[in-house]
Amino acid sequence: MLFDKKIYQERRERLRRLVGESGIVLLPGNICSPCNFPANGFYPMRQDSTFLYYYGLHREGLVGVIDLDTGEETLYGDDVDIEDIVWLGDVESVATLAASTGVNVSKPLGELQAQLEQARRAGRRVHFLPPYRYDTKLMLMDLLGLHPGEPQEEAVSMPLRMAVIAMRSVKSDGEVAELQRAAHIGYLMHITNMKLARPGVIERTIAGTIDGISYAHGSMPSFPTIYTQHGEIMHGMPTTEPLCDGRLLLCDCGAESLEQYCSDNTRTIPVNGRYTARQRDIYDIVVEAHDHTLTVARPGIKWRDVHLSVCRIIAARLKELGLMRGDVDEAVAAGAHALFFPHGLGHMMGLDVHDMEGLGQRYLGFDDEVQPSDQFGLGSLRLGRRLQEGFVVTDEPGIYFIPALIDDWRSRRHCEQWLNYDLIETYKDFGGIRIEDDLLITADGCRYVSDERIPYYAADVEAFIAANR
């Protein structure tokens, strides 16, 4: 457990007040997920983030229940039997776990349905969040009488969803400290990649090595490591191909701390240790866009506006290189820049690497003032609303040359008044560049979550590689 039990008690009490309705809150934890037969628990146990936020317990098979009217709390779960102890060792009882997080009542999991049925017979609402795992969906169907064909989204509690988003979005000092622990692991992963990457080494060899760092120092990678010489593929997975002289290597990876707080960084480095002139031209644009965010992100500003200001920088600099043309503001308004930058500037970070996106993007990242867009590129922006002090967001601009997308747009003559397709055609073998760091929004601006800086200025990257290979 990361924090003192009083913090978890205070969180649950604040949650009860924020929901502001009658009924009971149901917060299921996760269970172990076997790999290929029931006894092979290959997949690491990863606790549900919201359950962990309110209870701090990593044990599988627990369910928290909060009575919104009386404040009574119950932790449901089953104690292990002697056969489990033989294989897994002795563990604390559910009653002990409940007491450790400030819950006075614990009961076997089999008694949960009776409490829920009693509440439903009394006309009381059972508040739950949108489930993302099939075992949780099945459990909710059984417990609440939901038909498999009935959309569970309609039964999800909006007051509970919005209360959780409000609380988890703003990170406490203790949470920031844990994010810094995750950031340190991410730092080790990235500098290890910079030391090992060189022509002839297999992609998966290095990707597996840096994933091992996340397990050795934390709980696991915060997402499947993106490791590719085809940086134009947003989520390119490592292959058995060797690294090639002259290519760019994009590494997007991060770690979870032992308490599941995440890091997420991207670096794009030259395999041979030196950027070519053409690579440097594009790379420096991404650096400028990345650093621009640091100067403008602050409480009260719309993240959508920060994103669009970055888009204008990218469009203006690509125009200087002859890849774009015409009025920059008009080009960005039309979405012409999205040929090169087809994703959003960043996302929320915390207990999930894309924090709380399972609760619904339109509720997490947007509000009545700022609505999602359906324009290509801008429609991939995961956060648009005004920033608040305590938010943690990623700053990850990029420029990509995606052959299939170039061909598609050109065949349709899409945005051709702003795009020099003849010159763009010569960049189809370029790949892509992304630079990503995690930012904490402070009272008057923003700062990096971590004090350790993974090199990203071109000269610094080249100097680091030269000194460490």
Coordinates of C-alpha atoms in Angstrom, one line a residue:
M1 CA 0.0 0.0 0.0
L2 CA 1.5 3.3 -1.1
F3 CA -0.2 5.8 1.3
D4 CA -1.5 5.8 4.8
K5 CA -5.0 4.3 5.2
K6 CA -6.3 7.8 6.1
I7 CA -5.7 9.0 2.6
Y8 CA -7.8 6.1 1.1
Q9 CA -10.5 6.8 3.7
E10 CA -10.5 10.5 2.7
R11 CA -10.6 9.6 -1.0
R12 CA -13.6 7.3 -0.5
E13 CA -15.4 9.9 1.6
R14 CA -14.8 12.6 -1.0
L15 CA -16.0 10.2 -3.7
R16 CA -19.3 9.6 -1.7
R17 CA -19.8 13.4 -1.5
L18 CA -19.0 14.1 -5.1
V19 CA -21.4 11.3 -6.4
G20 CA -24.1 13.2 -4.6
E21 CA -26.8 10.5 -5.1
S22 CA -28.4 7.7 -3.2
G23 CA -27.5 4.1 -3.6
I24 CA -24.3 2.1 -3.4
V25 CA -21.0 2.3 -5.3
L26 CA -19.5 -1.0 -6.6
L27 CA -15.8 -0.9 -7.3
P28 CA -14.5 -4.3 -8.5
G29 CA -10.8 -5.1 -8.5
N30 CA -9.2 -7.4 -11.1
I31 CA -8.6 -11.1 -11.0
C32 CA -5.7 -13.1 -12.3
S33 CA -5.8 -13.9 -16.0
P34 CA -4.4 -17.2 -17.2
C35 CA -2.3 -17.5 -20.3
N36 CA -3.3 -20.8 -22.0
F37 CA -4.8 -23.1 -19.3
P38 CA -6.4 -22.3 -15.9
A39 CA -3.4 -23.0 -13.7
N40 CA -1.0 -21.1 -15.8
G41 CA -1.2 -17.5 -14.4
F42 CA 1.3 -16.2 -16.9
Y43 CA -0.1 -12.7 -17.3
P44 CA 1.0 -10.5 -14.4
M45 CA -1.7 -9.5 -12.0
R46 CA -2.5 -5.8 -12.7
Q47 CA -5.0 -4.2 -10.3
D48 CA -7.8 -2.1 -11.6
S49 CA -6.5 1.5 -11.4
T50 CA -9.7 3.0 -9.8
F51 CA -9.9 0.2 -7.2
L52 CA -6.2 0.8 -6.4
Y53 CA -6.8 4.6 -6.1
Y54 CA -9.5 4.1 -3.5
Y55 CA -8.2 1.1 -1.6
G56 CA -4.5 0.8 -2.3
L57 CA -4.7 -3.1 -2.4
H58 CA -3.0 -5.2 -5.0
R59 CA -4.7 -8.5 -4.0
E60 CA -6.8 -10.1 -6.8
G61 CA -10.5 -10.9 -6.4
L62 CA -11.5 -8.0 -4.2
V63 CA -14.6 -5.8 -4.5
G64 CA -15.3 -2.6 -2.7
V65 CA -18.8 -1.4 -1.8
I66 CA -19.6 2.0 -0.5
D67 CA -23.1 2.9 0.8
L68 CA -23.7 6.4 -0.4
D69 CA -26.5 7.0 2.2
T70 CA -24.9 5.6 5.4
G71 CA -21.2 5.8 4.6
E72 CA -20.9 2.1 5.5
E73 CA -18.1 0.3 3.6
T74 CA -17.5 -3.3 2.9
L75 CA -14.6 -5.2 1.3
Y76 CA -15.6 -8.4 -0.3
G77 CA -13.2 -11.2 -1.1
D78 CA -12.3 -14.8 -0.3
D79 CA -9.5 -16.0 1.9
V80 CA -7.1 -18.5 0.4
D81 CA -7.4 -22.2 1.4
I82 CA -4.6 -24.6 2.3
E83 CA -4.1 -25.7 -1.3
D84 CA -3.6 -22.1 -2.4
I85 CA -1.1 -21.6 0.4
V86 CA 0.9 -24.7 -0.7
W87 CA 1.4 -23.1 -4.2
L88 CA 1.4 -19.4 -3.4
G89 CA 2.4 -19.1 0.2
D90 CA 0.4 -17.6 3.1
V91 CA -1.3 -14.3 2.5
E92 CA -3.1 -11.8 4.6
S93 CA -6.8 -12.4 5.3
V94 CA -9.4 -10.2 3.6
A95 CA -10.3 -8.8 7.1
T96 CA -6.7 -7.8 7.6
L97 CA -6.6 -6.2 4.2
A98 CA -9.8 -4.3 4.9
A99 CA -8.5 -3.0 8.1
S100 CA -5.3 -1.8 6.5
T101 CA -7.2 0.5 4.2
G102 CA -9.7 1.7 6.8
V103 CA -12.7 -0.5 6.0
N104 CA -14.3 -2.0 9.1
V105 CA -16.4 -4.7 7.4
S106 CA -15.3 -7.6 5.3
K107 CA -17.3 -10.5 3.8
P108 CA -16.9 -13.4 1.5
L109 CA -17.4 -12.7 -2.2
G110 CA -20.4 -15.0 -2.3
E111 CA -22.4 -12.7 -0.1
L112 CA -22.0 -9.7 -2.4
Q113 CA -25.0 -10.6 -4.6
A114 CA -27.3 -10.7 -1.6
Q115 CA -26.4 -7.1 -0.7
L116 CA -26.9 -5.9 -4.3
E117 CA -30.2 -7.7 -4.6
Q118 CA -31.4 -6.2 -1.4
A119 CA -30.4 -2.7 -2.6
R120 CA -32.2 -3.2 -5.9
R121 CA -35.4 -4.5 -4.3
A122 CA -35.4 -1.3 -2.2
G123 CA -35.2 0.7 -5.4
R124 CA -31.6 1.9 -4.7
R125 CA -29.2 2.4 -7.6
V126 CA -26.0 0.4 -7.9
H127 CA -23.3 2.8 -9.3
F128 CA -20.6 1.2 -11.3
L129 CA -18.0 2.3 -13.9
P130 CA -17.7 1.1 -17.5
P131 CA -16.0 -2.3 -17.4
Y132 CA -13.1 -3.0 -19.8
R133 CA -12.4 -6.7 -19.0
Y134 CA -14.8 -9.5 -20.1
D135 CA -14.6 -11.2 -16.7
T136 CA -15.8 -8.0 -15.0
K137 CA -18.5 -7.6 -17.6
L138 CA -19.7 -11.1 -16.9
M139 CA -19.6 -10.5 -13.1
L140 CA -21.7 -7.3 -13.5
M141 CA -24.2 -9.2 -15.6
D142 CA -24.6 -11.9 -13.0
L143 CA -24.7 -9.5 -10.0
L144 CA -27.0 -6.9 -11.5
G145 CA -29.1 -9.0 -13.9
L146 CA -27.9 -7.3 -17.0
H147 CA -28.7 -9.1 -20.2
P148 CA -25.6 -9.9 -22.3
G149 CA -27.2 -8.1 -25.2
E150 CA -28.0 -5.0 -23.2
P151 CA -25.6 -2.1 -23.6
Q152 CA -23.9 -1.8 -20.3
E153 CA -23.0 1.8 -21.1
E154 CA -26.6 2.8 -20.5
A155 CA -26.4 1.4 -16.9
V156 CA -23.1 3.0 -16.1
S157 CA -23.3 5.7 -13.4
M158 CA -22.6 9.1 -14.9
P159 CA -22.3 10.7 -11.4
L160 CA -19.7 8.1 -10.3
R161 CA -17.8 8.4 -13.6
M162 CA -17.5 12.2 -13.3
A163 CA -16.6 12.1 -9.6
V164 CA -13.7 9.6 -10.3
I165 CA -12.5 11.7 -13.2
A166 CA -12.5 14.9 -11.1
M167 CA -10.5 13.2 -8.3
R168 CA -8.0 11.2 -10.3
S169 CA -7.2 14.0 -12.8
V170 CA -5.4 16.2 -10.2
K171 CA -2.4 14.5 -8.8
S172 CA -1.3 14.9 -5.2
D173 CA 2.3 15.4 -4.1
G174 CA 2.5 11.8 -3.2
E175 CA 1.3 10.7 -6.6
V176 CA 3.8 13.0 -8.3
A177 CA 6.6 11.4 -6.3
E178 CA 5.4 8.0 -7.5
L179 CA 5.2 9.2 -11.1
Q180 CA 8.9 10.3 -10.6
R181 CA 9.8 6.8 -9.6
A182 CA 8.2 5.5 -12.9
A183 CA 10.0 8.3 -14.8
H184 CA 13.4 7.1 -13.4
I185 CA 12.7 3.6 -14.7
G186 CA 11.7 5.1 -18.1
Y187 CA 15.0 7.1 -18.1
L188 CA 17.0 3.9 -17.6
M189 CA 15.1 2.2 -20.4
H190 CA 15.8 5.0 -22.9
I191 CA 19.5 5.5 -22.1
T192 CA 20.0 1.8 -22.3
N193 CA 18.5 1.8 -25.8
M194 CA 20.8 4.7 -26.8
K195 CA 23.8 2.7 -25.6
L196 CA 22.8 -0.6 -27.3
A197 CA 21.3 0.5 -30.6
R198 CA 23.8 0.2 -33.5
P199 CA 23.8 -1.3 -37.0
G200 CA 23.3 -5.0 -37.1
V201 CA 21.6 -5.5 -33.7
I202 CA 18.2 -7.1 -33.8
E203 CA 15.2 -4.8 -32.9
R204 CA 13.7 -7.4 -30.5
T205 CA 17.0 -7.9 -28.8
I206 CA 17.1 -4.4 -27.5
A207 CA 13.3 -4.0 -27.0
G208 CA 13.4 -7.1 -24.8
T209 CA 16.3 -5.8 -22.9
I210 CA 14.6 -2.5 -22.1
D211 CA 11.4 -4.2 -21.2
G212 CA 13.4 -6.2 -18.7
I213 CA 14.5 -3.0 -17.0
S214 CA 10.8 -2.2 -16.3
Y215 CA 10.3 -5.5 -14.7
A216 CA 13.5 -5.3 -12.7
H217 CA 12.9 -1.8 -11.3
G218 CA 9.1 -1.6 -11.3
S219 CA 6.1 -3.8 -12.0
M220 CA 6.0 -4.0 -15.8
P221 CA 6.1 -1.8 -19.0
S222 CA 3.3 0.8 -18.9
F223 CA 2.3 -0.3 -22.5
P224 CA 3.7 -2.6 -25.1
T225 CA 7.0 -1.1 -26.2
I226 CA 7.0 0.6 -29.6
Y227 CA 10.4 0.0 -31.2
T228 CA 10.8 0.4 -34.9
Q229 CA 12.8 1.7 -37.8
H230 CA 9.5 2.5 -39.4
G231 CA 8.6 5.5 -37.3
E232 CA 5.8 6.4 -39.7
I233 CA 3.9 3.5 -38.1
M234 CA 2.3 5.0 -34.9
H235 CA 2.5 1.7 -32.9
G236 CA 5.2 -0.2 -34.7
M237 CA 6.2 -3.3 -32.7
P238 CA 9.8 -4.6 -32.6
T239 CA 10.7 -7.2 -35.3
T240 CA 13.5 -9.6 -35.9
E241 CA 15.0 -7.2 -38.4
P242 CA 18.6 -5.9 -37.7
L243 CA 19.1 -2.1 -37.2
C244 CA 20.3 -0.5 -40.4
D245 CA 22.9 2.1 -41.0
G246 CA 21.4 5.4 -42.0
R247 CA 17.9 4.7 -40.6
L248 CA 16.1 6.4 -37.8
L249 CA 15.0 4.4 -34.8
L250 CA 11.9 5.4 -32.8
C251 CA 11.6 4.1 -29.3
D252 CA 8.4 4.8 -27.4
C253 CA 8.4 3.1 -24.0
G254 CA 7.7 3.5 -20.3
A255 CA 7.3 1.7 -17.1
E256 CA 4.9 1.3 -14.2
S257 CA 6.2 1.7 -10.7
L258 CA 5.4 -1.0 -8.1
E259 CA 2.2 1.0 -7.4
Q260 CA 1.2 1.2 -11.1
Y261 CA 2.0 4.9 -11.7
C262 CA 3.3 5.3 -15.2
S263 CA 5.9 6.9 -17.4
D264 CA 5.8 7.4 -21.2
N265 CA 8.7 8.8 -23.3
T266 CA 9.7 8.7 -26.9
R267 CA 13.0 9.3 -28.5
T268 CA 14.0 9.0 -32.2
I269 CA 17.7 8.4 -32.7
P270 CA 20.0 7.7 -35.6
V271 CA 21.0 4.1 -35.7
N272 CA 24.6 5.0 -36.7
G273 CA 24.8 7.9 -34.2
R274 CA 24.6 10.8 -36.6
Y275 CA 21.6 12.5 -38.1
T276 CA 21.8 13.2 -41.8
A277 CA 21.1 16.8 -43.0
R278 CA 17.6 15.8 -44.1
Q279 CA 16.8 14.0 -40.9
R280 CA 18.1 16.9 -38.9
D281 CA 15.8 19.4 -40.8
I282 CA 12.7 17.4 -39.8
Y283 CA 14.0 16.5 -36.3
D284 CA 14.6 20.1 -35.3
I285 CA 11.0 21.0 -36.2
V286 CA 9.8 18.4 -33.8
V287 CA 12.1 19.7 -31.1
E288 CA 10.8 23.2 -31.6
A289 CA 7.2 22.0 -31.4
H290 CA 8.0 19.9 -28.2
D291 CA 9.7 22.9 -26.5
H292 CA 6.9 25.3 -27.5
T293 CA 4.5 23.3 -25.3
L294 CA 6.8 23.9 -22.3
T295 CA 6.4 27.6 -22.7
V296 CA 2.6 27.8 -23.1
A297 CA 1.0 25.0 -21.1
R298 CA -0.4 26.3 -17.9
P299 CA -3.6 26.2 -15.8
G300 CA -6.6 27.7 -17.6
I301 CA -5.4 27.2 -21.2
K302 CA -7.2 24.8 -23.4
W303 CA -5.0 21.9 -24.4
R304 CA -6.7 22.0 -27.8
D305 CA -5.2 25.5 -28.3
V306 CA -1.8 24.2 -27.3
H307 CA -2.2 21.4 -29.8
L308 CA -3.2 23.8 -32.6
S309 CA -0.3 26.1 -31.8
V310 CA 2.1 23.2 -32.2
C311 CA 0.3 22.3 -35.5
R312 CA 1.0 25.8 -36.8
I313 CA 4.7 25.6 -35.9
I314 CA 4.9 22.3 -37.8
A315 CA 3.1 23.7 -40.8
A316 CA 5.2 26.9 -40.9
R317 CA 8.5 25.0 -40.7
L318 CA 7.4 22.4 -43.3
K319 CA 6.5 25.3 -45.6
E320 CA 10.0 26.7 -45.2
L321 CA 11.3 23.3 -46.4
G322 CA 8.9 23.4 -49.4
L323 CA 6.8 20.5 -48.2
M324 CA 3.8 22.8 -47.5
R325 CA 2.6 26.1 -49.0
G326 CA 0.0 28.8 -48.8
D327 CA -1.4 30.4 -45.7
V328 CA -0.4 28.5 -42.5
D329 CA -3.5 29.3 -40.5
E330 CA -5.8 28.3 -43.4
A331 CA -3.8 25.0 -43.9
V332 CA -4.1 24.1 -40.2
A333 CA -7.8 25.0 -40.2
A334 CA -8.3 22.7 -43.1
G335 CA -6.3 19.9 -41.5
A336 CA -3.6 19.8 -44.2
H337 CA -0.8 19.4 -41.6
A338 CA -2.4 16.2 -40.4
L339 CA -0.8 14.4 -43.4
F340 CA 2.4 14.7 -41.3
F341 CA 1.0 15.0 -37.7
P342 CA -2.1 12.7 -37.6
H343 CA -2.4 12.4 -33.8
G344 CA -3.0 14.6 -30.8
L345 CA -0.3 16.4 -28.9
G346 CA -0.7 14.3 -25.7
H347 CA -2.8 12.5 -23.2
M348 CA -3.4 12.4 -19.5
M349 CA -1.0 10.3 -17.4
G350 CA -1.3 8.7 -14.0
L351 CA -2.3 5.2 -12.8
D352 CA -2.9 4.4 -16.4
V353 CA -0.5 5.5 -19.2
H354 CA -3.5 6.9 -20.9
D355 CA -5.1 7.9 -17.7
M356 CA -8.8 7.0 -17.2
E357 CA -9.5 6.7 -21.0
G358 CA -11.5 3.6 -20.1
L359 CA -14.0 5.9 -18.4
G360 CA -14.9 7.5 -21.8
Q361 CA -12.8 10.0 -23.8
R362 CA -15.5 12.5 -24.2
Y363 CA -16.0 12.7 -20.5
L364 CA -12.3 12.7 -19.5
G365 CA -10.8 14.9 -22.2
F366 CA -13.7 17.2 -23.1
D367 CA -16.5 19.2 -21.6
D368 CA -19.4 21.5 -22.5
E369 CA -16.9 24.2 -23.6
V370 CA -14.6 22.0 -25.7
Q371 CA -16.0 19.2 -27.8
P372 CA -14.2 16.5 -29.8
S373 CA -13.6 17.1 -33.5
D374 CA -14.3 14.7 -36.4
Q375 CA -11.5 16.2 -38.5
F376 CA -8.7 13.8 -39.4
G377 CA -5.8 14.4 -37.0
L378 CA -7.7 16.7 -34.7
G379 CA -10.2 13.9 -34.1
S380 CA -7.3 11.9 -32.5
L381 CA -6.8 14.6 -29.8
R382 CA -7.5 12.8 -26.5
L383 CA -7.5 15.9 -24.4
G384 CA -9.0 19.3 -25.3
R385 CA -10.3 20.9 -22.2
R386 CA -8.7 23.5 -20.0
L387 CA -5.7 22.4 -18.0
Q388 CA -5.7 22.4 -14.2
E389 CA -2.9 22.5 -11.7
G390 CA -2.0 19.0 -10.9
F391 CA -2.7 17.5 -14.3
V392 CA 0.0 15.3 -15.8
V393 CA 0.0 15.2 -19.6
T394 CA 2.4 14.0 -22.3
D395 CA 4.0 16.4 -24.8
E396 CA 4.5 14.3 -27.9
P397 CA 4.6 16.1 -31.3
G398 CA 5.8 14.2 -34.3
I399 CA 6.2 14.4 -38.1
Y400 CA 5.6 11.2 -40.1
F401 CA 5.8 10.3 -43.8
I402 CA 3.2 7.6 -44.3
P403 CA 3.4 6.2 -47.8
A404 CA -0.2 4.9 -47.9
L405 CA -1.6 8.1 -46.5
I406 CA 0.4 10.2 -48.9
D407 CA -0.9 8.1 -51.8
D408 CA -4.5 8.3 -50.6
W409 CA -4.5 12.0 -50.1
R410 CA -2.8 12.6 -53.4
S411 CA -5.2 10.4 -55.4
R412 CA -8.1 12.5 -54.0
R413 CA -6.2 15.7 -54.4
H414 CA -6.9 16.4 -50.8
C415 CA -5.6 19.7 -49.5
E416 CA -3.4 20.0 -52.6
Q417 CA -3.4 23.8 -52.3
W418 CA -1.3 23.5 -49.2
L419 CA 0.7 20.4 -49.9
N420 CA 3.6 20.0 -52.4
Y421 CA 3.0 16.4 -53.3
D422 CA 5.9 16.2 -55.7
L423 CA 8.4 17.0 -53.0
I424 CA 6.5 14.9 -50.4
E425 CA 6.9 11.9 -52.7
T426 CA 10.6 12.0 -52.2
Y427 CA 10.2 11.6 -48.4
K428 CA 8.3 8.3 -48.6
D429 CA 11.4 6.4 -47.3
F430 CA 12.0 8.8 -44.5
G431 CA 10.0 7.1 -41.6
G432 CA 8.8 9.2 -38.7
I433 CA 10.0 11.2 -35.7
R434 CA 8.3 11.7 -32.4
I435 CA 9.7 13.2 -29.1
E436 CA 7.7 12.7 -26.0
D437 CA 8.0 13.7 -22.3
D438 CA 5.7 13.8 -19.3
L439 CA 4.7 17.2 -17.9
L440 CA 3.2 18.3 -14.6
I441 CA 1.0 21.4 -14.8
T442 CA 2.0 23.7 -12.0
A443 CA 0.4 26.8 -10.5
D444 CA 2.0 29.2 -13.1
G445 CA 3.1 26.9 -16.0
C446 CA 4.4 23.4 -16.3
R447 CA 7.6 21.3 -15.7
Y448 CA 8.9 17.9 -16.5
V449 CA 7.8 15.2 -14.1
S450 CA 11.3 13.9 -13.9
D451 CA 14.5 15.7 -13.0
E452 CA 16.4 13.3 -15.2
R453 CA 16.5 14.3 -18.8
I454 CA 16.7 11.8 -21.6
P455 CA 18.8 13.5 -24.3
Y456 CA 16.7 14.8 -27.2
Y457 CA 18.4 17.8 -28.7
A458 CA 20.1 16.5 -31.8
A459 CA 23.6 17.5 -30.7
D460 CA 23.0 16.0 -27.2
V461 CA 21.8 12.7 -28.7
E462 CA 24.8 12.4 -30.9
A463 CA 27.2 13.3 -28.1
F464 CA 25.6 10.8 -25.7
I465 CA 25.8 8.0 -28.3
A466 CA 29.4 8.8 -29.2
A467 CA 30.3 8.7 -25.5
N468 CA 28.5 5.5 -24.6
R469 CA 29.1 3.1 -27.5

